[in-house]
């Protein structure tokens, strides 16, 4: 999919923020450990993706009621929904100088009901002109997201006939609608009731 940078400055996709706190010691330590075991940008990016996808359960799958939104908290608690897990992956990528941003889909149930925003990550490795989307949501029966730069394999294919949307925007910071609901929800049941239905 052709993504549109919402910020034309590539350096914005390397910046730290309160949500993407890649200056935090835990993020730095995790990034350094991963880099030591990989040694090149592609292998590192794949390892970071797999760490977030496989070792941090999506709280809807695990039943964890806690809501996280800072990348460092996601890594510390090993918990988060797609938005929070995306923050963690973006932080790990940026910690090693790999431009990364946030992008979104609108997804629903098989009958078209329950539409809500789903969070993804896009990255751009050195020497590449294109951004590649990946989905670190976490696999489960029926979901098989993988790290691939040339052929997307996301958790959920978009079904336009059901009103689902692939949003083309690539954001250097969490979209305000997603960050607000994470910050203002006391627990995951409240978060689930208030998931944004549009950007």
One Martini backbone bead per residue (centre of mass of N, CA, C, O) as a GRO file, in nm:
protein
  199
    1UNK     BB    1   0.098   0.035   0.020
    2UNK     BB    2   0.050   0.375  -0.013
    3UNK     BB    3   0.209   0.605   0.179
    4UNK     BB    4   0.153   0.909   0.381
    5UNK     BB    5   0.326   1.147   0.503
    6UNK     BB    6   0.249   1.372   0.767
    7UNK     BB    7   0.566   1.410   0.764
    8UNK     BB    8   0.831   1.520   0.562
    9UNK     BB    9   1.024   1.459   0.797
   10UNK     BB   10   1.217   1.190   0.867
   11UNK     BB   11   1.307   1.270   1.163
   12UNK     BB   12   1.023   1.230   1.294
   13UNK     BB   13   1.071   0.898   1.267
   14UNK     BB   14   1.301   0.932   1.529
   15UNK     BB   15   1.150   1.038   1.754
   16UNK     BB   16   1.068   1.129   2.074
   17UNK     BB   17   0.826   1.048   2.336
   18UNK     BB   18   0.605   0.966   2.570
   19UNK     BB   19   0.516   0.707   2.403
   20UNK     BB   20   0.802   0.711   2.236
   21UNK     BB   21   1.047   0.610   2.470
   22UNK     BB   22   1.362   0.546   2.353
   23UNK     BB   23   1.526   0.668   2.613
   24UNK     BB   24   1.458   0.445   2.780
   25UNK     BB   25   1.632   0.204   2.942
   26UNK     BB   26   1.461  -0.043   2.850
   27UNK     BB   27   1.466   0.015   2.550
   28UNK     BB   28   1.772   0.029   2.517
   29UNK     BB   29   1.839  -0.252   2.627
   30UNK     BB   30   1.668  -0.412   2.425
   31UNK     BB   31   1.802  -0.301   2.169
   32UNK     BB   32   2.096  -0.385   2.234
   33UNK     BB   33   2.043  -0.688   2.256
   34UNK     BB   34   1.932  -0.728   1.972
   35UNK     BB   35   2.173  -0.615   1.814
   36UNK     BB   36   2.387  -0.819   1.922
   37UNK     BB   37   2.214  -1.068   1.777
   38UNK     BB   38   2.237  -0.935   1.473
   39UNK     BB   39   2.384  -0.646   1.319
   40UNK     BB   40   2.137  -0.563   1.133
   41UNK     BB   41   1.864  -0.398   1.029
   42UNK     BB   42   1.687  -0.631   0.933
   43UNK     BB   43   1.728  -0.831   1.167
   44UNK     BB   44   1.642  -0.636   1.385
   45UNK     BB   45   1.354  -0.572   1.289
   46UNK     BB   46   1.256  -0.863   1.303
   47UNK     BB   47   1.320  -0.910   1.606
   48UNK     BB   48   1.141  -0.683   1.714
   49UNK     BB   49   0.879  -0.783   1.601
   50UNK     BB   50   0.882  -1.067   1.740
   51UNK     BB   51   0.890  -0.968   2.026
   52UNK     BB   52   0.619  -0.815   2.021
   53UNK     BB   53   0.438  -1.036   1.903
   54UNK     BB   54   0.537  -1.296   2.107
   55UNK     BB   55   0.600  -1.155   2.420
   56UNK     BB   56   0.335  -0.962   2.384
   57UNK     BB   57   0.035  -0.981   2.473
   58UNK     BB   58  -0.271  -0.942   2.386
   59UNK     BB   59  -0.515  -0.845   2.606
   60UNK     BB   60  -0.751  -0.997   2.463
   61UNK     BB   61  -0.605  -1.279   2.489
   62UNK     BB   62  -0.511  -1.272   2.806
   63UNK     BB   63  -0.705  -1.072   2.997
   64UNK     BB   64  -0.570  -0.813   3.054
   65UNK     BB   65  -0.674  -0.508   3.218
   66UNK     BB   66  -0.446  -0.345   3.138
   67UNK     BB   67  -0.328  -0.014   3.042
   68UNK     BB   68  -0.114   0.079   2.779
   69UNK     BB   69   0.118   0.342   2.608
   70UNK     BB   70   0.398   0.311   2.674
   71UNK     BB   71   0.664   0.150   2.561
   72UNK     BB   72   0.798   0.080   2.836
   73UNK     BB   73   0.538  -0.047   2.960
   74UNK     BB   74   0.502  -0.272   2.760
   75UNK     BB   75   0.777  -0.410   2.824
   76UNK     BB   76   0.736  -0.439   3.137
   77UNK     BB   77   0.434  -0.588   3.129
   78UNK     BB   78   0.357  -0.752   2.881
   79UNK     BB   79   0.133  -0.534   2.755
   80UNK     BB   80  -0.129  -0.491   2.497
   81UNK     BB   81  -0.248  -0.335   2.242
   82UNK     BB   82  -0.196  -0.245   1.926
   83UNK     BB   83  -0.108   0.042   1.989
   84UNK     BB   84   0.103  -0.019   2.210
   85UNK     BB   85   0.274  -0.220   2.045
   86UNK     BB   86   0.348  -0.010   1.832
   87UNK     BB   87   0.506   0.175   2.015
   88UNK     BB   88   0.724  -0.033   2.086
   89UNK     BB   89   0.829  -0.086   1.801
   90UNK     BB   90   0.903   0.200   1.723
   91UNK     BB   91   1.107   0.242   1.953
   92UNK     BB   92   1.303   0.014   1.872
   93UNK     BB   93   1.367   0.121   1.592
   94UNK     BB   94   1.461   0.412   1.669
   95UNK     BB   95   1.694   0.323   1.865
   96UNK     BB   96   1.846   0.220   1.570
   97UNK     BB   97   1.769   0.433   1.328
   98UNK     BB   98   1.473   0.347   1.235
   99UNK     BB   99   1.231   0.441   1.056
  100UNK     BB  100   0.907   0.507   1.219
  101UNK     BB  101   0.546   0.439   1.215
  102UNK     BB  102   0.197   0.511   1.213
  103UNK     BB  103  -0.088   0.302   1.134
  104UNK     BB  104  -0.424   0.236   0.989
  105UNK     BB  105  -0.732   0.064   1.054
  106UNK     BB  106  -1.063  -0.046   0.963
  107UNK     BB  107  -1.240  -0.280   1.166
  108UNK     BB  108  -1.444  -0.586   1.178
  109UNK     BB  109  -1.675  -0.793   1.160
  110UNK     BB  110  -1.817  -1.033   0.949
  111UNK     BB  111  -2.093  -0.835   0.946
  112UNK     BB  112  -1.976  -0.520   0.993
  113UNK     BB  113  -1.947  -0.489   1.280
  114UNK     BB  114  -1.752  -0.324   1.510
  115UNK     BB  115  -1.601  -0.079   1.431
  116UNK     BB  116  -1.234  -0.027   1.443
  117UNK     BB  117  -0.930   0.073   1.530
  118UNK     BB  118  -0.612  -0.029   1.389
  119UNK     BB  119  -0.271  -0.096   1.464
  120UNK     BB  120   0.036  -0.001   1.298
  121UNK     BB  121   0.350  -0.044   1.122
  122UNK     BB  122   0.614   0.156   0.975
  123UNK     BB  123   0.910   0.102   0.771
  124UNK     BB  124   1.260   0.219   0.690
  125UNK     BB  125   1.518   0.100   0.542
  126UNK     BB  126   1.814   0.109   0.442
  127UNK     BB  127   1.794   0.181   0.087
  128UNK     BB  128   1.491   0.254   0.109
  129UNK     BB  129   1.193   0.418  -0.020
  130UNK     BB  130   0.997   0.234   0.122
  131UNK     BB  131   0.728   0.152   0.302
  132UNK     BB  132   0.654  -0.096   0.563
  133UNK     BB  133   0.409  -0.303   0.676
  134UNK     BB  134   0.328  -0.406   1.016
  135UNK     BB  135   0.194  -0.665   1.256
  136UNK     BB  136   0.221  -0.691   1.626
  137UNK     BB  137  -0.037  -0.804   1.773
  138UNK     BB  138  -0.066  -1.118   1.744
  139UNK     BB  139  -0.098  -1.445   1.731
  140UNK     BB  140  -0.359  -1.675   1.623
  141UNK     BB  141  -0.616  -1.828   1.539
  142UNK     BB  142  -0.633  -1.683   1.211
  143UNK     BB  143  -0.346  -1.543   1.279
  144UNK     BB  144  -0.059  -1.445   1.040
  145UNK     BB  145   0.177  -1.245   1.112
  146UNK     BB  146   0.452  -1.097   0.921
  147UNK     BB  147   0.779  -1.034   0.821
  148UNK     BB  148   0.750  -0.804   0.540
  149UNK     BB  149   0.864  -0.589   0.274
  150UNK     BB  150   0.722  -0.699  -0.009
  151UNK     BB  151   0.483  -0.877   0.142
  152UNK     BB  152   0.213  -0.848   0.297
  153UNK     BB  153   0.142  -0.980   0.651
  154UNK     BB  154  -0.127  -0.933   0.809
  155UNK     BB  155  -0.371  -0.997   1.033
  156UNK     BB  156  -0.580  -0.815   0.847
  157UNK     BB  157  -0.783  -0.801   0.594
  158UNK     BB  158  -0.939  -0.584   0.395
  159UNK     BB  159  -1.310  -0.521   0.372
  160UNK     BB  160  -1.483  -0.302   0.190
  161UNK     BB  161  -1.774  -0.437   0.191
  162UNK     BB  162  -1.766  -0.378   0.530
  163UNK     BB  163  -1.615  -0.084   0.572
  164UNK     BB  164  -1.325  -0.117   0.541
  165UNK     BB  165  -0.991   0.040   0.611
  166UNK     BB  166  -0.705   0.183   0.453
  167UNK     BB  167  -0.497   0.400   0.581
  168UNK     BB  168  -0.245   0.617   0.438
  169UNK     BB  169  -0.139   0.728   0.690
  170UNK     BB  170   0.175   0.853   0.832
  171UNK     BB  171   0.281   0.864   1.165
  172UNK     BB  172   0.500   1.008   1.414
  173UNK     BB  173   0.245   0.987   1.598
  174UNK     BB  174  -0.003   0.927   1.775
  175UNK     BB  175  -0.314   0.929   1.740
  176UNK     BB  176  -0.530   1.106   1.928
  177UNK     BB  177  -0.759   0.889   1.944
  178UNK     BB  178  -0.576   0.658   2.059
  179UNK     BB  179  -0.434   0.797   2.298
  180UNK     BB  180  -0.681   0.891   2.459
  181UNK     BB  181  -0.806   0.609   2.521
  182UNK     BB  182  -0.563   0.502   2.675
  183UNK     BB  183  -0.538   0.734   2.896
  184UNK     BB  184  -0.870   0.719   2.985
  185UNK     BB  185  -0.852   0.416   3.063
  186UNK     BB  186  -0.879   0.204   3.337
  187UNK     BB  187  -0.954  -0.041   3.141
  188UNK     BB  188  -1.022  -0.264   2.901
  189UNK     BB  189  -1.333  -0.252   2.901
  190UNK     BB  190  -1.336   0.055   2.859
  191UNK     BB  191  -1.169   0.061   2.605
  192UNK     BB  192  -1.361  -0.117   2.430
  193UNK     BB  193  -1.603   0.093   2.444
  194UNK     BB  194  -1.391   0.345   2.320
  195UNK     BB  195  -1.315   0.282   2.050
  196UNK     BB  196  -1.231   0.404   1.768
  197UNK     BB  197  -1.420   0.464   1.440
  198UNK     BB  198  -1.213   0.701   1.364
  199UNK     BB  199  -0.985   0.965   1.229
   0.00000   0.00000   0.00000
